[in-house]
XYZ file of C-alpha atoms in Angstrom:
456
model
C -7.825 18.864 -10.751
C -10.043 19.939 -8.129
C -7.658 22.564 -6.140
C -10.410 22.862 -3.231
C -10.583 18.583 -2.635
C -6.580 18.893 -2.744
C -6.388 21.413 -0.045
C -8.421 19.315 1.705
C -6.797 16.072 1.587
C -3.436 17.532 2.164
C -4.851 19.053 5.196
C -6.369 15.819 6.435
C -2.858 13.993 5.462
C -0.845 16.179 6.549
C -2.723 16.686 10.280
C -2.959 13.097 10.404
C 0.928 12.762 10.330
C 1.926 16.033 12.498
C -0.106 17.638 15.336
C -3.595 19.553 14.627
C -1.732 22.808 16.087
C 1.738 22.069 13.347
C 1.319 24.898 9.876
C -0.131 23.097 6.605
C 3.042 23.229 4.217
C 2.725 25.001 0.741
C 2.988 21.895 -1.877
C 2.871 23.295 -5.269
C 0.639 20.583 -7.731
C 0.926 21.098 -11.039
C -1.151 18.840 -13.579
C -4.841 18.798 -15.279
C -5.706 15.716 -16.132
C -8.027 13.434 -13.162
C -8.263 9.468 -13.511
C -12.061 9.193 -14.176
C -13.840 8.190 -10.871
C -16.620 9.962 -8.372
C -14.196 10.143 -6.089
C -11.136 12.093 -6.007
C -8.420 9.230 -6.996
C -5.744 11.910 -8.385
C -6.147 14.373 -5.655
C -5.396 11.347 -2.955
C -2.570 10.440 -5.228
C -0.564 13.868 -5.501
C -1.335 14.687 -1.668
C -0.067 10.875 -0.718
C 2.872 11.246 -2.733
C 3.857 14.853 -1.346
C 3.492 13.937 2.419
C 5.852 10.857 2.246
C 8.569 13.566 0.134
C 7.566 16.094 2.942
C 8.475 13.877 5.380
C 11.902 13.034 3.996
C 12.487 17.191 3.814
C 11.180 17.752 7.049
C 14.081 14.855 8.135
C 16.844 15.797 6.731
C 15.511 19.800 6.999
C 15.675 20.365 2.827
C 13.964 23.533 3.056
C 13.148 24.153 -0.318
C 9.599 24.128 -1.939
C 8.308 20.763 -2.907
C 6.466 19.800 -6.371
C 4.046 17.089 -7.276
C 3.207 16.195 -11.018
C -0.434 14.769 -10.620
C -0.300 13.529 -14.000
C 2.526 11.455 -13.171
C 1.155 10.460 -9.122
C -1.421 9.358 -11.010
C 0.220 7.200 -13.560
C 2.041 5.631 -10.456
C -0.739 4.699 -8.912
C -1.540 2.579 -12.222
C 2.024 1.084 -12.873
C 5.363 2.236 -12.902
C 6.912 0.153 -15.433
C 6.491 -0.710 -19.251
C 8.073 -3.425 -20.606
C 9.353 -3.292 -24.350
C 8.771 -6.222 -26.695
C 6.823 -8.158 -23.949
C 3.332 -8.305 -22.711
C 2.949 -7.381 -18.897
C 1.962 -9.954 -16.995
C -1.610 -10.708 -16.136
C -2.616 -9.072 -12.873
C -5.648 -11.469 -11.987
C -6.183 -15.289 -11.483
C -9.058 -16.117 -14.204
C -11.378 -16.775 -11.056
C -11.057 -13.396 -9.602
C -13.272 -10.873 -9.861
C -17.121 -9.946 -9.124
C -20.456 -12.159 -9.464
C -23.975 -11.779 -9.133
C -25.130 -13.269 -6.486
C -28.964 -14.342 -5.522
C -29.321 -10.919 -3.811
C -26.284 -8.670 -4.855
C -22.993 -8.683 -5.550
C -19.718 -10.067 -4.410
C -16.263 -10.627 -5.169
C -14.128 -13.227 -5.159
C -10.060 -12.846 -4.908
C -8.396 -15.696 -5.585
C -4.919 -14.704 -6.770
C -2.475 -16.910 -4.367
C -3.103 -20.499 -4.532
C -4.458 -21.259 -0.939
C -7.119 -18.671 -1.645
C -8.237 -20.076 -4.928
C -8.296 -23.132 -2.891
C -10.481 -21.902 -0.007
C -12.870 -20.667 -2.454
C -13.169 -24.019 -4.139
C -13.567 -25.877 -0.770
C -16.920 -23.700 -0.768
C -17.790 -23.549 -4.266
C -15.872 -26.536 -5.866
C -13.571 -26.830 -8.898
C -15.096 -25.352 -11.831
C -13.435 -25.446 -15.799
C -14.086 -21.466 -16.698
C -15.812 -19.048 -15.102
C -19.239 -19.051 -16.227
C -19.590 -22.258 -14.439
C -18.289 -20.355 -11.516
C -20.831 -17.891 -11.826
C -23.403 -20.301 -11.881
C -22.546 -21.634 -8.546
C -22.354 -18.556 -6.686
C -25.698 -17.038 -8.357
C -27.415 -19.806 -6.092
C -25.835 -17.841 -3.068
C -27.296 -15.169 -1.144
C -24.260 -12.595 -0.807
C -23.631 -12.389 3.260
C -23.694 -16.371 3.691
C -21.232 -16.685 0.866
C -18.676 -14.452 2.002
C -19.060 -15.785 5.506
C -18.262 -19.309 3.959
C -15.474 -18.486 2.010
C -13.802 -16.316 4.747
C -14.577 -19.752 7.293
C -12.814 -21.877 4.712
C -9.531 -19.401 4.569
C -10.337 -17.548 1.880
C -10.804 -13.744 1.122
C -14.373 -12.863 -0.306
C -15.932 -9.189 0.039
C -19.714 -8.379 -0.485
C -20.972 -5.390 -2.350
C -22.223 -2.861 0.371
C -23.468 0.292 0.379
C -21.363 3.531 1.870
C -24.759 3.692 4.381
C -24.777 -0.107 5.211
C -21.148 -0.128 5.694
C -21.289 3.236 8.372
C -23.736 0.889 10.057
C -21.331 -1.872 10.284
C -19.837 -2.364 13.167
C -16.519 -2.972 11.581
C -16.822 0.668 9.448
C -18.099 1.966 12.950
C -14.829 0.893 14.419
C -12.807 1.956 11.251
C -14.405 5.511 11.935
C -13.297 5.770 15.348
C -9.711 4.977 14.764
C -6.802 7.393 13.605
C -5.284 7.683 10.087
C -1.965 7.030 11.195
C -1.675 5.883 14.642
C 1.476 6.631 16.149
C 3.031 5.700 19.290
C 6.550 6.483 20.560
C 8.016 3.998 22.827
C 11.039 3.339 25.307
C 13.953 5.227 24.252
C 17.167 3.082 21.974
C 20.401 4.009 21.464
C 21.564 7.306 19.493
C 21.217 6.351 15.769
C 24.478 5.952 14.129
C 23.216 6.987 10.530
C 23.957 9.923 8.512
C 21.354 12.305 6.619
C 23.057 13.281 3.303
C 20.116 15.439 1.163
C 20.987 13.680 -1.747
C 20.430 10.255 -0.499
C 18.642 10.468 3.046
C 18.262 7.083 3.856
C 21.825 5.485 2.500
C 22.807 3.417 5.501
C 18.830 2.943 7.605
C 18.382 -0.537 7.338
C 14.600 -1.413 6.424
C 13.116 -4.590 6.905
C 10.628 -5.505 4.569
C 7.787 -7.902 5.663
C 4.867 -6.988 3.167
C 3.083 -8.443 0.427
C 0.349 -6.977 -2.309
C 0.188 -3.640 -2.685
C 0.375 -1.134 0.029
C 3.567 -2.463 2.527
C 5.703 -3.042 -1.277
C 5.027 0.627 -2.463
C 6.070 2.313 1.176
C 9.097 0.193 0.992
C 10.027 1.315 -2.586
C 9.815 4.777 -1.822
C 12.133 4.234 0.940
C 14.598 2.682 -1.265
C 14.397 5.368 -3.727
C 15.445 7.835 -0.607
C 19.054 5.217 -0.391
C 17.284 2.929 2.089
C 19.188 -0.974 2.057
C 15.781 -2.453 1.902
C 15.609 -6.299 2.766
C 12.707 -7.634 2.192
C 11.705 -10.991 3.266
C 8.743 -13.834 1.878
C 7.807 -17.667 3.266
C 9.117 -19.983 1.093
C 6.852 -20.632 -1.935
C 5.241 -17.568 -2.014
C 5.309 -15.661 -5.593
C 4.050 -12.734 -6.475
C 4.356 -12.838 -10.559
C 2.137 -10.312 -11.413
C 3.744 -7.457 -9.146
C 7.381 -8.180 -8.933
C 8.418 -5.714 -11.358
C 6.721 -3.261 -10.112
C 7.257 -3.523 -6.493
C 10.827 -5.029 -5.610
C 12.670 -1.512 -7.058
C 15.288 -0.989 -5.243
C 15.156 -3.875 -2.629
C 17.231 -6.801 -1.866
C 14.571 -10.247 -1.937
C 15.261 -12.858 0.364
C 13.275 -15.768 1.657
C 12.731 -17.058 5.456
C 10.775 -18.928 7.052
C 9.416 -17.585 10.788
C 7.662 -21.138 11.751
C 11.278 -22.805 11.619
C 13.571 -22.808 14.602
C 16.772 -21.561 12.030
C 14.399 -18.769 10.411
C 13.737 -17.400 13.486
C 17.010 -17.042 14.730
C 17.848 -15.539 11.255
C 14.862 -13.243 11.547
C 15.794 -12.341 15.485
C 19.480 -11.386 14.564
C 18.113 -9.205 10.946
C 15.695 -7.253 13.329
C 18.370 -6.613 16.124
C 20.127 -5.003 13.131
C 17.688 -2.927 11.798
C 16.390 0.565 11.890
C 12.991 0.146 10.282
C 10.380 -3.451 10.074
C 7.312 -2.571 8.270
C 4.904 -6.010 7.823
C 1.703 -5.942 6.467
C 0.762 -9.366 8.779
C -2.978 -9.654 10.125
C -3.289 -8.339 13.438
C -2.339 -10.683 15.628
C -0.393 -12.812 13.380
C 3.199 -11.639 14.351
C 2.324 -11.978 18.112
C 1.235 -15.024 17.242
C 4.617 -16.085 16.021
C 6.467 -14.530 19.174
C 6.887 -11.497 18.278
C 4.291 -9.069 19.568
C 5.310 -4.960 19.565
C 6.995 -5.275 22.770
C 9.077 -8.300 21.909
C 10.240 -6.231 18.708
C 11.276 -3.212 20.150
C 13.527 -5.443 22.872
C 15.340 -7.226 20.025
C 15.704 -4.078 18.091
C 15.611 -0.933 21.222
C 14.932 2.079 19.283
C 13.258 0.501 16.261
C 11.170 2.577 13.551
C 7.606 -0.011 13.526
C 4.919 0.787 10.639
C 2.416 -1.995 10.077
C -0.502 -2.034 7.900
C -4.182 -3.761 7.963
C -6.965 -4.348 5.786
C -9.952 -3.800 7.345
C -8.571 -1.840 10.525
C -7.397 -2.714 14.565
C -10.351 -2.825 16.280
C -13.646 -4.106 15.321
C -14.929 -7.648 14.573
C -13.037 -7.926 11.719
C -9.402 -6.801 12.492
C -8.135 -10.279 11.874
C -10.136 -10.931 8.594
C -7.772 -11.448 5.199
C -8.608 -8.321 2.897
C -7.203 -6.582 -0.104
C -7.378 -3.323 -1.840
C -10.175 -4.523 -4.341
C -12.018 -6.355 -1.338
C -12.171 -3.062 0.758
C -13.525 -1.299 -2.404
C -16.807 -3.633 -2.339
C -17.151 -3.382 1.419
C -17.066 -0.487 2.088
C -19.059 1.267 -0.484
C -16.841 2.540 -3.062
C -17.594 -0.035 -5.532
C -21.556 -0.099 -4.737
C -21.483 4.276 -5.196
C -19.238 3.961 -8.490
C -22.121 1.283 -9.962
C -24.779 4.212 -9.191
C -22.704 7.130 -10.313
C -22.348 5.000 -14.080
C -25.549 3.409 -14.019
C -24.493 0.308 -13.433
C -25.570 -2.715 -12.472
C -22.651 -4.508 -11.768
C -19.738 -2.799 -9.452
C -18.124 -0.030 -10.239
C -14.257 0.003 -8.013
C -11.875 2.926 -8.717
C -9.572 3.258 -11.853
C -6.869 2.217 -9.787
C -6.076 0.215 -6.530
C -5.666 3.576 -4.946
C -6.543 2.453 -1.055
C -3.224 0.390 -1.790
C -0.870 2.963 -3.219
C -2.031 5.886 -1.289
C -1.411 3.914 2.518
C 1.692 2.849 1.216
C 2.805 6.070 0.741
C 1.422 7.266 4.013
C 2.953 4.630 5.483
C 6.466 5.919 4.118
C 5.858 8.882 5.819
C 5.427 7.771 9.000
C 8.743 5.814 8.814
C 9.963 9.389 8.128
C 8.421 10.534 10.674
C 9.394 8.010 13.053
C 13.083 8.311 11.900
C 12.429 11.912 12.705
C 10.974 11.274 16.214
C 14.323 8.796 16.912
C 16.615 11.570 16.062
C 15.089 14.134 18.104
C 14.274 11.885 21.479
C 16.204 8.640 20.890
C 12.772 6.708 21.452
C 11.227 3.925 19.319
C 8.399 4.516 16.761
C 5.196 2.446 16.045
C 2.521 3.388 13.109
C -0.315 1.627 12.273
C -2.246 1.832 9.076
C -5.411 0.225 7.232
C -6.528 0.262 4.013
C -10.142 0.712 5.461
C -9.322 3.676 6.675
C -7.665 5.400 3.992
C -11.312 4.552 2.183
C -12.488 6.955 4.663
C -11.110 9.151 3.261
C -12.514 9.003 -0.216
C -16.033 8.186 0.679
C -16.195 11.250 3.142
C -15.272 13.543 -0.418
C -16.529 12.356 -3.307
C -16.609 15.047 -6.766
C -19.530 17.387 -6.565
C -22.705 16.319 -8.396
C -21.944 16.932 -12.310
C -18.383 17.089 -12.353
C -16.835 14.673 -14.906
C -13.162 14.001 -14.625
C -12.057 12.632 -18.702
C -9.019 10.751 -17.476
C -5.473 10.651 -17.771
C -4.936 10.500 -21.754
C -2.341 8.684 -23.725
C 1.174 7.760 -21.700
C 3.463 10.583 -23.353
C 7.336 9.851 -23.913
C 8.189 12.634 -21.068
C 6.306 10.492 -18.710
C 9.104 7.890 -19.010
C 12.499 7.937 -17.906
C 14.900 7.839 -20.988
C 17.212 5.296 -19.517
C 16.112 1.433 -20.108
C 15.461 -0.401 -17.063
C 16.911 -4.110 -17.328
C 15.487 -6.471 -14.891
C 15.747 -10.396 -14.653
C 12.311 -10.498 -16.756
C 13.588 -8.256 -19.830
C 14.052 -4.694 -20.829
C 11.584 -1.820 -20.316
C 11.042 2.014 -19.125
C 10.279 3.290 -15.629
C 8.188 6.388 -15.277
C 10.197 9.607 -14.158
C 9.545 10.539 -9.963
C 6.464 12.037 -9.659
C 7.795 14.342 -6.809
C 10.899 16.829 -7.364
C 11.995 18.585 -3.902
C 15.516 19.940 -5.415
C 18.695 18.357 -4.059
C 16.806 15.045 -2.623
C 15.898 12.971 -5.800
C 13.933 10.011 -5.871
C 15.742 7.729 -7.490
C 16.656 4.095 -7.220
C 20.123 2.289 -7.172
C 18.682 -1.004 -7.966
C 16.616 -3.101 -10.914
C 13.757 -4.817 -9.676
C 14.468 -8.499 -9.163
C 13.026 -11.396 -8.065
C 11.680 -13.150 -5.160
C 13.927 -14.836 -2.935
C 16.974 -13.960 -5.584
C 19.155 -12.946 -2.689
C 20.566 -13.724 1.252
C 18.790 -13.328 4.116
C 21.948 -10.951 5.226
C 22.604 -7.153 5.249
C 24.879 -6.126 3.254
């Protein structure tokens, strides 16, 4: 691992939680093997990982040293879990994915329903994917994704690192902070308790996030003792992720657009420490429930809330994903010329994703931190967009060739079998040890909607 791009994310991670003037902590990262990319994937992922566990040390003031396996960050940012005598679900609808256009590239994502169905409203029904392809080869690449995004749907276009600085959604990416905090009006004195060995047991979390980022935060918080409750519309499903995602959490559904819903939601959030929602921008206003109106149902409350493609700019209400961001911004376009490629290149792993999810743990942290010191509220923002800053401002140095992670190895794993509503498999072990504050989880993964809308 490249110990001079570490320093230097951790430094960028860490000053984008705490104040410029606050001391860089030591972190001790231990671990050889890279995932194979241009840009520093297992770096982000072992200095992501270690500020979120900072974060919960510098809360509960553990003041011993903390250790990252980068091998095993890594491997997190891949998947967590390995089902025995089972294949793992598929993690892409057969329509997903990138095609040549008439001028470039683009890519289509088309895993939940009403997306596959936007993109059909432009491109019509097709049997496989070739005929697919077909269709969207007689597109030029901007008009396409303009169409599809018009219709509802989420559609990305290859761009270059250069063309996508020149954009004025990167410009306004560019201008905005890695984690934007906030404190706000002052709540009453928090009635939790901060055991080491289980920080969190007690902080009610509120879970209003979907694919990737908003589910990993929240899972880290739950492996701290967090009661996570996290909440989904009716009929959404997330099959491919469930597994991997709902650790630890409590899965309830609700819907905000009814008149009982929202009286459900309004008394969970005057209950609870901690929402983080990975809505659009505006969407939650538009449902009522703008920053202010949250922090008046819940005074004091810990707010983190994530966005694709950023807060200001053109596109701050456009639907985006971790894959979409990747072509858009220039990390796919950059990875096709560093293989000699034709056809994109994204990273190993959905790392914009697992890495803001992660910072976006810390900043609950933080803002936990910030309520016990001061008694005020807490809001964070996040985008994925802007996390991709951070990659395509460091890629490797010309001619060095990270080999990959290797072979999963049986210390990887937790020994313990992991039963879940799905079947049987193996978890990998925490890929953070600060000693007396483990990271470990009190709950199987289960499904969607499997329990009450209701703290326990």
């Amino acid at each position: 691992m490249d110990n001079g791009l570490t320093t230097h994310l951790w430094q960028q991670l860490w000053h984008g939680l705490r104040a410029a003037s606050d001391a860089v902590p030591q972190i001790s990262f231990r671990g050889d093997a890279q995932l194979c990319s241009l840009y520093p994937v297992t770096e982000l992922a072992s200095t992501s990982v270690a500020l979120a566990m900072r974060a919960a040390a510098d809360l509960i003031g553990n003041p011993h040293p903390l250790e990252v396996d980068t091998v095993l960050a890594s491997r997190w940012f891949q998947h967590s879990f390995r089902p025995i005598n089972r294949s793992a679900p598929a993690l892409w609808d057969p329509f997903a994915g990138d095609y040549p256009t008439a001028d470039g590239w683009i890519r289509l994502h088309t895993n939940a329903p009403h997306h596959r169905a936007a993109m059909e409203r432009v491109l019509g029904q097709h049997a496989d994917r070739a005929s697919l392809a077909s269709a969207v080869s007689q597109w030029d690449k901007t008009a396409l994704e303009d169409a599809v995004i018009a219709a509802g749907g989420c559609a990305a276009e290859m761009r270059s690192v250069e063309a996508w600085q020149q954009h004025p959604q990167g410009q306004a990416v560019r201008r905005e902070a890695l984690i934007e905090q906030t404190l706000q009006p002052e709540g009453p004195a928090p009635t939790w308790r901060l055991f080491p060995a289980r920080p969190l047991q007690g902080v009610r979390v509120l879970d209003l996030t979907r694919i990737i980022a908003g589910p990993v935060a929240t899972r880290f918080l739950a492996g701290l003792g967090a009661e996570v409750l996290r909440l989904d519309p009716p009929g959404w499903e997330e099959p491919s992720l469930e597994e991997e995602v709902t650790l630890g959490k409590r899965c309830a559904r609700l819907d905000l657009k009814s008149a009982q819903g929202r009286q459900r939601f309004e008394a969970l959030l005057s209950q609870a420490d901690v929402l983080v929602h990975g809505y659009r921008a505006d969407a939650l206003s538009a449902l009522g429930y703008d920053a202010q109106a949250r922090q008046k149902l819940s005074p004091g409350l810990v707010d983190v809330s994530l966005n694709a493609w950023g807060w200001t700019g053109p596109w701050r209400n456009r639907r985006g994903f971790d894959s979409l961001v990747q072509m858009g911004c220039g990390i796919a376009d950059s990875g096709r010329q560093w293989k000699q490629s034709d056809a994109p290149s994204p990273l190993p792993v959905q790392a914009l994703d697992h890495a803001t999810g992660y910072l976006m743990a810390a900043a609950v942290l933080e803002g936990l931190r910030q309520r016990l010191l001061h008694n005020t509220g807490y809001t964070a923002r996040l985008s994925l967009a802007r996390t991709a800053c951070l990659l395509t401002d460091n890629p490797y140095a010309e001619g060095e060739q990270p080999q990959g992670l290797g072979p999963l190895k049986p210390q990887d794993e937790n020994v313990e079998i992991e039963i879940t509503p799905w079947g049987m498999g193996y978890r990998l072990r925490s890929p953070v040890w600060l000693p007396g504050t483990p990271l470990i989880w009190s709950r199987a993964a289960s499904r969607l909607g499997s329990s009450r809308a209701e703290w326990q």
